[in-house]
Short mmCIF file of C-alpha atoms in Angstrom, two decimals:
data_model
loop_
_atom_site.label_atom_id
_atom_site.label_comp_id
_atom_site.label_asym_id
_atom_site.label_seq_id
_atom_site.Cartn_x
_atom_site.Cartn_y
_atom_site.Cartn_z
CA UNK A 22 -6.24 -44.83 -45.96
CA UNK A 23 -9.36 -44.85 -43.80
CA UNK A 24 -12.11 -42.20 -43.59
CA UNK A 25 -10.71 -40.77 -40.35
CA UNK A 26 -7.33 -40.08 -41.95
CA UNK A 27 -9.01 -38.66 -45.04
CA UNK A 28 -11.05 -36.30 -42.85
CA UNK A 29 -7.83 -35.08 -41.21
CA UNK A 30 -6.36 -34.42 -44.64
CA UNK A 31 -9.34 -32.28 -45.65
CA UNK A 32 -8.58 -29.91 -42.81
CA UNK A 33 -5.09 -29.16 -44.15
CA UNK A 34 -4.26 -26.10 -46.22
CA UNK A 35 -2.99 -26.52 -49.77
CA UNK A 36 0.76 -26.12 -50.04
CA UNK A 37 3.68 -27.47 -52.05
CA UNK A 38 2.97 -30.98 -50.68
CA UNK A 39 -0.82 -31.30 -51.05
CA UNK A 40 -3.30 -30.31 -53.75
CA UNK A 41 -7.10 -30.78 -53.88
CA UNK A 42 -9.27 -30.84 -57.00
CA UNK A 43 -13.00 -31.50 -57.42
CA UNK A 44 -12.85 -33.29 -60.79
CA UNK A 45 -16.46 -34.39 -60.42
CA UNK A 46 -16.85 -35.84 -63.89
CA UNK A 47 -13.31 -35.93 -65.33
CA UNK A 48 -9.79 -34.55 -65.09
CA UNK A 49 -7.11 -33.86 -67.68
CA UNK A 50 -4.32 -36.45 -67.70
CA UNK A 51 -1.88 -33.76 -68.89
CA UNK A 52 -2.69 -31.64 -65.85
CA UNK A 53 -2.28 -34.71 -63.62
CA UNK A 54 1.22 -35.23 -65.07
CA UNK A 55 2.12 -31.57 -64.54
CA UNK A 56 1.00 -31.57 -60.90
CA UNK A 57 2.79 -34.87 -60.31
CA UNK A 58 6.06 -33.35 -61.58
CA UNK A 59 5.53 -30.14 -59.55
CA UNK A 60 4.85 -32.00 -56.30
CA UNK A 61 7.76 -34.39 -56.90
CA UNK A 62 10.08 -31.43 -57.49
CA UNK A 63 9.21 -30.12 -54.04
CA UNK A 64 9.95 -33.42 -52.26
CA UNK A 65 6.67 -35.20 -52.96
CA UNK A 66 3.13 -35.01 -51.64
CA UNK A 67 -0.50 -35.94 -52.31
CA UNK A 68 -2.75 -35.00 -55.20
CA UNK A 69 -6.39 -35.58 -54.24
CA UNK A 70 -9.41 -35.73 -56.56
CA UNK A 71 -13.05 -35.74 -55.49
CA UNK A 72 -12.76 -33.02 -52.84
CA UNK A 73 -13.71 -29.35 -52.99
CA UNK A 74 -10.60 -27.19 -53.21
CA UNK A 75 -11.96 -24.38 -51.01
CA UNK A 76 -12.37 -24.57 -47.24
CA UNK A 77 -14.37 -25.89 -45.51
CA UNK A 78 -13.68 -28.86 -47.77
CA UNK A 79 -16.25 -31.53 -48.49
CA UNK A 80 -16.18 -34.77 -50.43
CA UNK A 81 -17.92 -34.30 -53.79
CA UNK A 82 -16.82 -37.53 -55.45
CA UNK A 83 -15.03 -38.01 -58.78
CA UNK A 84 -15.65 -40.14 -61.84
CA UNK A 85 -12.21 -39.39 -63.29
CA UNK A 86 -9.80 -42.16 -64.28
CA UNK A 87 -11.82 -45.38 -64.15
CA UNK A 88 -8.91 -47.63 -65.16
CA UNK A 89 -6.41 -46.91 -62.43
CA UNK A 90 -3.91 -49.58 -63.49
CA UNK A 91 -3.57 -47.97 -66.92
CA UNK A 92 -3.27 -44.52 -65.36
CA UNK A 93 -0.52 -45.82 -63.08
CA UNK A 94 1.38 -47.24 -66.07
CA UNK A 95 1.01 -44.01 -68.07
CA UNK A 96 2.16 -41.89 -65.12
CA UNK A 97 5.23 -44.08 -64.65
CA UNK A 98 5.98 -43.79 -68.37
CA UNK A 99 5.67 -39.99 -68.31
CA UNK A 100 7.36 -39.20 -64.98
CA UNK A 101 9.52 -42.27 -64.29
CA UNK A 102 8.24 -42.23 -60.70
CA UNK A 103 6.69 -44.99 -58.62
CA UNK A 104 3.26 -43.57 -57.78
CA UNK A 105 0.71 -45.30 -55.56
CA UNK A 106 -2.98 -44.53 -56.16
CA UNK A 107 -5.55 -45.02 -53.40
CA UNK A 108 -9.25 -45.28 -54.25
CA UNK A 109 -11.53 -44.56 -51.27
CA UNK A 110 -15.31 -45.16 -51.44
CA UNK A 111 -17.29 -42.85 -49.16
CA UNK A 112 -21.04 -42.22 -48.79
CA UNK A 113 -20.50 -38.87 -50.56
CA UNK A 114 -18.63 -40.40 -53.50
CA UNK A 115 -15.30 -41.77 -54.70
CA UNK A 116 -11.99 -40.09 -53.74
CA UNK A 117 -8.66 -40.69 -55.49
CA UNK A 118 -5.35 -40.00 -53.72
CA UNK A 119 -2.15 -39.97 -55.77
CA UNK A 120 0.82 -40.50 -53.45
CA UNK A 121 3.74 -38.83 -55.22
CA UNK A 122 7.32 -39.53 -54.13
CA UNK A 123 10.16 -37.03 -54.16
CA UNK A 124 12.26 -36.43 -57.25
CA UNK A 125 15.74 -38.04 -57.29
CA UNK A 126 18.45 -36.32 -55.25
CA UNK A 127 20.08 -33.63 -57.40
CA UNK A 128 17.66 -34.12 -60.27
CA UNK A 129 14.64 -31.84 -60.85
CA UNK A 130 11.96 -33.25 -63.16
CA UNK A 131 10.75 -31.43 -66.23
CA UNK A 132 8.13 -31.74 -68.93
CA UNK A 133 8.93 -30.41 -72.38
CA UNK A 134 11.81 -28.47 -70.88
CA UNK A 135 9.78 -26.84 -68.07
CA UNK A 136 10.87 -27.62 -64.49
CA UNK A 137 7.52 -27.20 -62.76
CA UNK A 138 6.65 -26.12 -59.22
CA UNK A 139 3.51 -24.85 -57.45
CA UNK A 140 2.90 -21.11 -57.21
CA UNK A 141 -0.28 -20.22 -55.37
CA UNK A 142 -3.20 -21.77 -57.22
CA UNK A 143 -1.25 -22.53 -60.39
CA UNK A 144 2.00 -24.03 -61.66
CA UNK A 145 5.08 -22.15 -62.81
CA UNK A 146 8.67 -22.81 -63.91
CA UNK A 147 11.36 -23.14 -61.26
CA UNK A 148 13.67 -20.10 -60.95
CA UNK A 149 17.31 -20.55 -61.91
CA UNK A 150 18.62 -20.31 -58.31
CA UNK A 151 16.27 -23.07 -57.15
CA UNK A 152 17.39 -25.32 -60.02
CA UNK A 153 21.02 -24.64 -59.15
CA UNK A 154 20.44 -25.65 -55.52
CA UNK A 155 18.84 -28.92 -56.61
CA UNK A 156 21.64 -29.74 -59.04
CA UNK A 157 24.18 -29.08 -56.29
CA UNK A 158 22.55 -31.61 -53.94
CA UNK A 159 24.42 -34.55 -55.42
CA UNK A 160 27.79 -32.79 -55.27
CA UNK A 161 30.11 -32.10 -58.21
CA UNK A 162 29.70 -34.33 -61.25
CA UNK A 163 33.09 -35.60 -62.34
CA UNK A 164 31.79 -36.63 -65.76
CA UNK A 165 30.72 -33.01 -66.46
CA UNK A 166 34.23 -31.68 -65.74
CA UNK A 167 36.55 -30.65 -68.60
CA UNK A 168 39.49 -32.81 -69.66
CA UNK A 169 41.57 -29.93 -70.91
CA UNK A 170 44.08 -31.97 -72.95
CA UNK A 171 41.55 -34.16 -74.79
CA UNK A 172 40.55 -33.40 -78.40
CA UNK A 173 37.90 -34.64 -80.81
CA UNK A 174 40.51 -36.89 -82.37
CA UNK A 175 40.55 -38.83 -79.08
CA UNK A 176 37.00 -40.04 -79.71
CA UNK A 177 35.83 -43.10 -81.67
CA UNK A 178 33.67 -42.01 -84.62
CA UNK A 179 31.73 -45.30 -84.74
CA UNK A 180 30.83 -44.97 -81.05
CA UNK A 181 29.58 -41.42 -81.62
CA UNK A 182 27.44 -42.55 -84.58
CA UNK A 183 25.99 -45.39 -82.49
CA UNK A 184 24.93 -42.80 -79.90
CA UNK A 185 23.50 -40.53 -82.63
CA UNK A 186 21.37 -43.32 -84.09
CA UNK A 187 20.05 -44.34 -80.68
CA UNK A 188 19.15 -40.73 -79.87
CA UNK A 189 17.28 -40.36 -83.17
CA UNK A 190 15.35 -43.57 -82.53
CA UNK A 191 14.49 -42.56 -78.95
CA UNK A 192 13.48 -38.96 -79.70
CA UNK A 193 12.05 -39.37 -83.20
CA UNK A 194 13.96 -36.20 -84.12
CA UNK A 195 15.49 -36.90 -87.53
CA UNK A 196 17.24 -33.54 -87.62
CA UNK A 197 19.83 -34.98 -85.21
CA UNK A 198 21.23 -36.84 -88.22
CA UNK A 199 22.29 -33.50 -89.79
CA UNK A 200 24.25 -32.23 -86.77
CA UNK A 201 28.01 -32.00 -86.89
CA UNK A 202 29.90 -34.05 -84.31
CA UNK A 203 30.68 -30.84 -82.40
CA UNK A 204 27.05 -29.78 -82.32
CA UNK A 205 25.87 -33.26 -81.39
CA UNK A 206 28.23 -33.42 -78.43
CA UNK A 207 27.39 -29.86 -77.42
CA UNK A 208 23.65 -30.61 -77.46
CA UNK A 209 24.36 -33.65 -75.27
CA UNK A 210 26.41 -31.39 -72.92
CA UNK A 211 29.47 -33.57 -73.48
CA UNK A 212 31.37 -30.70 -75.15
CA UNK A 213 31.44 -27.47 -73.15
CA UNK A 214 32.79 -24.28 -74.80
CA UNK A 215 34.62 -26.44 -77.30
CA UNK A 216 36.25 -28.60 -74.59
CA UNK A 217 35.58 -32.31 -74.08
CA UNK A 218 34.25 -33.53 -70.77
CA UNK A 219 35.38 -36.69 -69.02
CA UNK A 220 31.92 -38.03 -69.80
CA UNK A 221 32.69 -37.80 -73.53
CA UNK A 222 35.85 -39.86 -72.99
CA UNK A 223 34.03 -42.50 -70.94
CA UNK A 224 31.36 -42.89 -73.63
CA UNK A 225 33.35 -42.46 -76.85
CA UNK A 226 37.08 -42.44 -76.00
CA UNK A 227 39.64 -44.51 -77.91
CA UNK A 228 41.87 -47.07 -76.20
CA UNK A 229 44.83 -44.70 -76.47
CA UNK A 230 42.94 -41.68 -75.11
CA UNK A 231 41.59 -43.54 -72.08
CA UNK A 232 45.03 -44.97 -71.35
CA UNK A 233 46.39 -41.40 -71.34
CA UNK A 234 43.64 -39.48 -69.52
CA UNK A 235 41.40 -41.93 -67.63
CA UNK A 236 42.85 -45.43 -67.45
CA UNK A 237 40.44 -46.51 -64.70
CA UNK A 238 37.54 -46.18 -67.17
CA UNK A 239 37.65 -49.86 -68.01
CA UNK A 240 35.28 -52.83 -67.84
CA UNK A 241 36.89 -56.23 -67.35
CA UNK A 242 34.92 -59.37 -68.26
CA UNK A 243 35.83 -62.81 -66.90
CA UNK A 244 34.21 -66.19 -67.33
CA UNK A 245 34.80 -68.78 -64.60
CA UNK A 246 33.36 -72.29 -64.68
CA UNK A 247 33.63 -72.64 -60.89
CA UNK A 248 34.71 -70.82 -57.72
CA UNK A 249 38.29 -72.13 -57.78
CA UNK A 250 40.98 -69.47 -57.49
CA UNK A 251 43.38 -68.88 -60.32
CA UNK A 252 43.12 -67.45 -63.84
CA UNK A 253 39.72 -67.19 -65.48
CA UNK A 254 38.87 -69.48 -68.43
CA UNK A 255 38.26 -66.35 -70.50
CA UNK A 256 39.09 -62.70 -69.87
CA UNK A 257 38.66 -59.55 -71.95
CA UNK A 258 39.42 -55.96 -71.01
CA UNK A 259 37.31 -53.17 -72.51
CA UNK A 260 39.30 -49.96 -72.18
CA UNK A 261 37.36 -48.01 -74.77
CA UNK A 262 34.30 -45.80 -75.02
CA UNK A 263 31.17 -47.44 -73.64
CA UNK A 264 29.19 -47.12 -76.88
CA UNK A 265 31.88 -49.08 -78.72
CA UNK A 266 31.60 -52.22 -76.57
CA UNK A 267 28.18 -52.26 -74.84
CA UNK A 268 26.53 -54.63 -77.33
CA UNK A 269 29.65 -56.76 -77.67
CA UNK A 270 29.84 -57.29 -73.91
CA UNK A 271 26.29 -58.65 -73.79
CA UNK A 272 26.99 -60.90 -76.78
CA UNK A 273 30.04 -62.27 -74.96
CA UNK A 274 27.90 -63.09 -71.92
CA UNK A 275 25.14 -64.60 -74.07
CA UNK A 276 27.61 -67.06 -75.67
CA UNK A 277 27.55 -69.05 -72.39
CA UNK A 278 23.95 -68.29 -71.49
CA UNK A 279 22.05 -71.55 -71.12
CA UNK A 280 18.32 -72.19 -71.51
CA UNK A 281 16.21 -73.58 -68.67
CA UNK A 282 13.41 -75.72 -70.11
CA UNK A 283 10.16 -76.47 -68.25
CA UNK A 284 7.03 -78.34 -69.21
CA UNK A 285 3.83 -79.05 -67.32
CA UNK A 286 1.24 -80.63 -69.58
CA UNK A 287 0.67 -78.21 -72.44
CA UNK A 288 2.47 -75.43 -70.58
CA UNK A 289 6.00 -75.16 -72.06
CA UNK A 290 8.56 -72.40 -71.74
CA UNK A 291 12.28 -71.77 -72.09
CA UNK A 292 13.95 -69.10 -70.01
CA UNK A 293 17.52 -67.90 -70.32
CA UNK A 294 19.68 -68.24 -67.22
CA UNK A 295 20.68 -64.58 -67.58
CA UNK A 296 17.98 -62.09 -68.52
CA UNK A 297 19.27 -59.65 -71.13
CA UNK A 298 17.33 -56.68 -69.75
CA UNK A 299 18.58 -57.24 -66.19
CA UNK A 300 22.21 -57.75 -67.25
CA UNK A 301 22.26 -54.73 -69.52
CA UNK A 302 20.67 -52.54 -66.83
CA UNK A 303 23.20 -53.74 -64.26
CA UNK A 304 26.13 -52.93 -66.56
CA UNK A 305 24.65 -49.47 -67.24
CA UNK A 306 24.35 -48.90 -63.49
CA UNK A 307 27.94 -49.96 -62.90
CA UNK A 308 29.29 -47.61 -65.57
CA UNK A 309 27.08 -44.61 -64.75
CA UNK A 310 27.25 -44.84 -60.95
CA UNK A 311 30.86 -45.87 -60.29
CA UNK A 312 33.29 -43.41 -58.75
CA UNK A 313 35.76 -42.39 -61.47
CA UNK A 314 37.98 -40.66 -58.92
CA UNK A 315 38.87 -44.07 -57.50
CA UNK A 316 41.35 -46.41 -59.12
CA UNK A 317 40.04 -49.78 -60.14
CA UNK A 318 37.95 -51.16 -62.96
CA UNK A 319 34.38 -52.38 -63.24
CA UNK A 320 34.45 -56.21 -63.16
CA UNK A 321 31.83 -58.47 -64.76
CA UNK A 322 32.40 -62.05 -63.63
CA UNK A 323 30.21 -64.72 -65.21
CA UNK A 324 29.70 -68.18 -63.66
CA UNK A 325 27.41 -70.92 -64.99
CA UNK A 326 24.47 -69.82 -62.75
CA UNK A 327 25.35 -66.36 -61.49
CA UNK A 328 26.93 -63.06 -62.57
CA UNK A 329 28.83 -60.73 -60.22
CA UNK A 330 29.33 -57.09 -61.18
CA UNK A 331 31.55 -54.90 -58.99
CA UNK A 332 32.30 -51.21 -59.36
CA UNK A 333 34.42 -48.74 -57.36
CA UNK A 334 32.51 -46.54 -54.93
CA UNK A 335 29.85 -47.42 -52.35
CA UNK A 336 26.30 -46.10 -52.07
CA UNK A 337 25.77 -42.34 -52.11
CA UNK A 338 24.35 -40.58 -49.02
CA UNK A 339 20.61 -41.10 -48.79
CA UNK A 340 20.67 -44.43 -50.63
CA UNK A 341 20.43 -47.65 -48.62
CA UNK A 342 19.77 -51.25 -49.54
CA UNK A 343 16.32 -50.78 -48.00
CA UNK A 344 15.29 -47.89 -50.28
CA UNK A 345 17.45 -48.70 -53.32
CA UNK A 346 14.42 -49.75 -55.38
CA UNK A 347 13.05 -46.22 -55.65
CA UNK A 348 15.56 -43.76 -54.15
CA UNK A 349 17.62 -42.18 -56.91
CA UNK A 350 20.88 -40.25 -56.74
CA UNK A 351 23.12 -40.55 -59.80
CA UNK A 352 26.80 -40.12 -58.99
CA UNK A 353 27.57 -39.15 -62.59
CA UNK A 354 24.57 -37.16 -63.75
CA UNK A 355 25.98 -36.34 -67.21
CA UNK A 356 26.38 -40.04 -68.04
CA UNK A 357 22.95 -40.94 -66.70
CA UNK A 358 21.30 -38.16 -68.72
CA UNK A 359 23.12 -39.23 -71.88
CA UNK A 360 21.91 -42.80 -71.43
CA UNK A 361 18.37 -41.48 -70.93
CA UNK A 362 18.57 -39.37 -74.10
CA UNK A 363 19.27 -42.37 -76.28
CA UNK A 364 16.87 -44.77 -74.56
CA UNK A 365 19.37 -47.02 -72.80
CA UNK A 366 17.71 -46.23 -69.48
CA UNK A 367 14.20 -45.01 -68.74
CA UNK A 368 15.35 -42.38 -66.28
CA UNK A 369 18.51 -40.87 -64.89
CA UNK A 370 18.34 -42.86 -61.70
CA UNK A 371 19.17 -46.20 -60.17
CA UNK A 372 17.10 -48.43 -62.45
CA UNK A 373 17.33 -51.06 -59.70
CA UNK A 374 13.56 -51.60 -59.73
CA UNK A 375 13.78 -52.86 -63.33
CA UNK A 376 16.47 -55.38 -62.33
CA UNK A 377 14.34 -56.62 -59.42
CA UNK A 378 11.29 -56.92 -61.64
CA UNK A 379 13.19 -58.95 -64.25
CA UNK A 380 14.37 -61.38 -61.57
CA UNK A 381 10.96 -61.72 -59.89
CA UNK A 382 9.08 -62.21 -63.16
CA UNK A 383 11.33 -65.21 -63.85
CA UNK A 384 11.12 -66.56 -60.28
CA UNK A 385 14.81 -66.01 -59.66
CA UNK A 386 16.46 -64.81 -56.47
CA UNK A 387 16.36 -61.06 -55.97
CA UNK A 388 19.66 -59.16 -56.48
CA UNK A 389 22.20 -59.82 -53.75
CA UNK A 390 24.30 -56.94 -52.32
CA UNK A 391 25.95 -59.00 -49.54
CA UNK A 392 29.56 -58.21 -50.48
CA UNK A 393 29.11 -54.45 -51.01
CA UNK A 394 30.90 -52.05 -48.68
CA UNK A 395 31.85 -48.38 -48.43
CA UNK A 396 34.41 -48.67 -51.23
CA UNK A 397 32.68 -50.89 -53.78
CA UNK A 398 29.23 -51.82 -55.02
CA UNK A 399 28.96 -55.58 -55.53
CA UNK A 400 25.83 -56.94 -57.15
CA UNK A 401 25.18 -60.66 -57.71
CA UNK A 402 22.43 -61.86 -60.04
CA UNK A 403 21.46 -65.51 -59.69
CA UNK A 404 20.19 -67.18 -62.84
CA UNK A 405 18.57 -70.36 -61.56
CA UNK A 406 14.75 -70.45 -61.55
CA UNK A 407 13.53 -71.14 -58.02
CA UNK A 408 9.85 -72.03 -58.49
CA UNK A 409 8.61 -72.95 -61.97
CA UNK A 410 5.09 -73.11 -60.51
CA UNK A 411 5.25 -69.40 -59.65
CA UNK A 412 5.78 -68.65 -63.35
CA UNK A 413 2.42 -70.28 -64.00
CA UNK A 414 0.85 -68.07 -61.33
CA UNK A 415 2.17 -64.97 -63.08
CA UNK A 416 0.92 -66.24 -66.42
CA UNK A 417 -2.59 -66.67 -65.00
CA UNK A 418 -2.56 -63.13 -63.62
CA UNK A 419 -2.00 -61.91 -67.17
CA UNK A 420 0.64 -59.86 -68.94
CA UNK A 421 -1.36 -56.60 -69.01
CA UNK A 422 -1.99 -56.65 -65.26
CA UNK A 423 1.61 -57.60 -64.57
CA UNK A 424 2.77 -54.50 -66.47
CA UNK A 425 1.10 -52.31 -63.85
CA UNK A 426 2.88 -54.11 -60.99
CA UNK A 427 5.85 -52.59 -59.23
CA UNK A 428 8.82 -54.54 -57.97
CA UNK A 429 7.26 -54.27 -54.50
CA UNK A 430 4.03 -55.91 -55.74
CA UNK A 431 6.03 -58.80 -57.15
CA UNK A 432 8.05 -59.14 -53.94
CA UNK A 433 4.79 -59.47 -51.97
CA UNK A 434 3.45 -62.16 -54.33
CA UNK A 435 6.74 -64.08 -54.27
CA UNK A 436 7.01 -63.92 -50.47
CA UNK A 437 3.41 -65.04 -49.98
CA UNK A 438 3.92 -67.93 -52.42
CA UNK A 439 7.12 -68.90 -50.56
CA UNK A 440 5.40 -68.70 -47.14
CA UNK A 441 7.70 -65.83 -46.13
CA UNK A 442 6.71 -62.82 -44.06
CA UNK A 443 5.87 -59.52 -45.76
CA UNK A 444 7.52 -56.37 -44.44
CA UNK A 445 5.31 -53.72 -42.88
CA UNK A 446 6.44 -51.08 -45.39
CA UNK A 447 4.70 -53.12 -48.11
CA UNK A 448 1.27 -52.93 -46.46
CA UNK A 449 -0.11 -50.68 -49.22
CA UNK A 450 0.98 -53.20 -51.83
CA UNK A 451 -0.71 -56.00 -49.86
CA UNK A 452 -3.91 -53.93 -49.70
CA UNK A 453 -3.91 -53.31 -53.46
CA UNK A 454 -3.37 -57.01 -54.21
CA UNK A 455 -6.19 -57.92 -51.83
CA UNK A 456 -8.51 -55.48 -53.61
CA UNK A 457 -7.54 -56.98 -56.98
CA UNK A 458 -8.48 -60.42 -55.72
CA UNK A 459 -4.95 -61.83 -56.02
CA UNK A 460 -4.44 -62.35 -52.29
CA UNK A 461 -6.70 -63.55 -49.48
CA UNK A 462 -6.48 -63.11 -45.74
CA UNK A 463 -5.62 -66.39 -44.09
CA UNK A 464 -7.46 -67.51 -40.94
CA UNK A 465 -5.53 -66.57 -37.81
CA UNK A 466 -5.13 -70.19 -36.82
CA UNK A 467 -3.80 -71.25 -40.21
CA UNK A 468 -0.23 -70.18 -39.48
CA UNK A 469 -0.20 -67.72 -42.41
CA UNK A 470 -1.14 -64.08 -42.68
CA UNK A 471 -1.79 -63.98 -46.42
CA UNK A 472 -2.23 -66.61 -49.11
CA UNK A 473 -2.66 -66.48 -52.88
CA UNK A 474 -6.27 -66.40 -54.05
CA UNK A 475 -8.03 -69.73 -54.62
CA UNK A 476 -8.61 -68.97 -58.29
CA UNK A 477 -4.84 -68.70 -58.89
CA UNK A 478 -4.17 -72.07 -57.26
CA UNK A 479 -7.11 -73.57 -59.12
CA UNK A 480 -5.88 -72.17 -62.44
CA UNK A 481 -2.51 -73.90 -62.06
CA UNK A 482 -4.03 -77.17 -60.83
CA UNK A 483 -3.12 -76.75 -57.14
CA UNK A 484 -6.49 -76.12 -55.48
CA UNK A 485 -5.50 -78.57 -52.75
CA UNK A 486 -2.57 -76.36 -51.78
CA UNK A 487 -4.98 -73.47 -51.22
CA UNK A 488 -7.15 -75.68 -49.01
CA UNK A 489 -4.14 -76.75 -46.97
CA UNK A 490 -2.87 -73.16 -46.56
CA UNK A 491 -6.33 -71.84 -45.80
CA UNK A 492 -6.37 -74.35 -43.00
CA UNK A 493 -9.07 -76.28 -41.26
CA UNK A 494 -11.69 -74.32 -39.37
CA UNK A 495 -11.22 -73.56 -35.69
CA UNK A 496 -13.67 -76.22 -34.44
CA UNK A 497 -11.87 -78.89 -36.47
CA UNK A 498 -8.53 -77.82 -34.98
CA UNK A 499 -9.92 -78.14 -31.45
CA UNK A 500 -11.55 -81.49 -32.28
CA UNK A 501 -8.18 -82.90 -33.39
CA UNK A 502 -6.48 -81.66 -30.21
CA UNK A 503 -9.26 -83.09 -28.00
CA UNK A 504 -9.10 -86.44 -29.83
CA UNK A 505 -5.36 -86.72 -29.17
CA UNK A 506 -5.79 -85.74 -25.49
CA UNK A 507 -8.52 -88.39 -25.02
CA UNK A 508 -6.41 -91.08 -26.69
CA UNK A 509 -3.58 -90.32 -24.26
CA UNK A 510 -5.71 -89.85 -21.16
CA UNK A 511 -3.59 -92.17 -19.04
CA UNK A 512 -0.29 -90.32 -19.47
CA UNK A 513 -1.61 -86.86 -20.22
CA UNK A 514 -0.45 -84.72 -23.14
CA UNK A 515 2.24 -82.04 -23.18
CA UNK A 516 1.96 -78.93 -25.31
CA UNK A 517 4.82 -80.07 -27.55
CA UNK A 518 2.82 -83.18 -28.47
CA UNK A 519 -0.11 -81.02 -29.47
CA UNK A 520 2.17 -79.04 -31.76
CA UNK A 521 2.86 -82.32 -33.58
CA UNK A 522 -0.87 -82.72 -34.14
CA UNK A 523 -1.11 -79.32 -35.83
CA UNK A 524 2.46 -78.66 -37.08
CA UNK A 525 1.40 -75.76 -39.34
CA UNK A 526 0.30 -73.69 -36.32
CA UNK A 527 2.71 -71.79 -34.11
CA UNK A 528 2.98 -72.33 -30.36
CA UNK A 529 0.87 -69.34 -29.37
CA UNK A 530 -2.00 -70.36 -31.70
CA UNK A 531 -2.15 -73.83 -30.14
CA UNK A 532 -2.09 -72.32 -26.64
CA UNK A 533 -5.13 -70.23 -27.54
CA UNK A 534 -7.01 -73.33 -28.73
CA UNK A 535 -6.09 -75.26 -25.59
CA UNK A 536 -7.34 -72.42 -23.36
CA UNK A 537 -10.63 -72.43 -25.26
CA UNK A 538 -11.01 -76.20 -24.69
CA UNK A 539 -10.36 -75.69 -21.00
CA UNK A 540 -12.89 -72.84 -20.82
CA UNK A 541 -15.44 -75.10 -22.51
CA UNK A 542 -14.91 -77.68 -19.75
CA UNK A 543 -13.64 -80.48 -21.99
CA UNK A 544 -10.07 -80.70 -20.64
CA UNK A 545 -8.16 -80.00 -17.42
CA UNK A 546 -4.49 -79.35 -16.67
CA UNK A 547 -2.15 -81.22 -14.34
CA UNK A 548 1.19 -79.79 -13.25
CA UNK A 549 2.80 -76.41 -13.82
CA UNK A 550 4.90 -74.57 -16.41
CA UNK A 551 6.85 -76.91 -18.72
CA UNK A 552 5.61 -79.96 -16.88
CA UNK A 553 1.94 -79.22 -17.53
CA UNK A 554 -0.04 -82.10 -19.01
CA UNK A 555 -3.56 -81.95 -20.41
CA UNK A 556 -6.20 -84.53 -19.59
CA UNK A 557 -9.81 -85.08 -20.64
CA UNK A 558 -12.31 -83.94 -18.01
#
């Protein structure tokens, strides 16, 4: 954000989408979390420090929150939101702008049980009718509906105890161990007025119960050594409560999970073809976001270098493959909240950003949704490492700094390393990486817009690559073109030949250089349009 835009912001009145605080010397992190939740609950906004909160507003500067990367990490841990922080230096002092996204569709955020919103100059709890409207946004939750014929005897006791132990570990609340099964399920909202929900069956149901009441609640695993049609080499059907097979399913995948070994001098590392975190998160997504009103099972198909996971039901309204990293709209809220309670997921949302991050941190292809349609969600995870050298780049950046990166940050770094274009919607990420000294602007004539910083290339022993990408200076480019034109003075030189002299530049960049040579009086043109030839003067 530039000073002009900031000045325009100062003229706005405070409302549910914008809040100003002076915070000259410091500011409470707890209050920052509360305001973040309140603004997110009302569809997002900006929280600005270093500005007087009364009109006419002036910049007073703030010394709060020196280590912004750590603050960003802590905010994400507390709110489970992707929050961008802008730091603006002005003559009057430093200004911090926290860009807070909207809460997930159908899911208000809370802190210690309080669903916060702004009320005048302070924060208050959301009224019941407002909460009800938010919960209704995502439509009815099938997994919260009652299965009237099901009884506690239809549930697997071991699966329930697995959930109990995970919940204790996540919450640190040892009193959960003393709860009866009925009370445990009631507290998890899986038992309503003594009746089991479909969510309880999906999570803890026995084979017999699911066959009777919800036969489509099934995960089918197949291993195939190649793409040939026909029966799979191995197949197993899991028609049982999720907590009774979740670990076993990963262990089955891991049996055929190969290591990829790399060595470069003293730098040695082994990386599994299939990342456990990414695979587990993908399975959780498939189970918690599938449409249980549709027939069909979740399929997990493992190949030597890829895994395909398909689940009934397409994307929900408001979710696209362009915003899937951060937009959240759980189809089955009760399942997602149960997974969050016991620590299987960090939030009741898509979790897709974690899958992207796992792939990018291991230099693997990003998740592929090519075969998805309105009736099924089809996700392919490729296991082959694309660029071992990029792993060295990430190592040089450092683990602590990497922790503060979002999936979008990693996408920018990967695209720049691969000489791919960076989408306009990632401009803020590019700016942040430039400020951190991880990217550099490339000269206009180099053929690139951004390149990795010299120190990163130097650290991995590829300083020459940086020099090549940075490109020769403009005068050297023109000298090479002029030399070629002089050496071919008799025939003249076409533009296409000049592109062979500087193959890393695009056509328009070379045309600019040629026009400059002509303006300097060193070359002349002969002919017109495509037949034009360039001659020394």
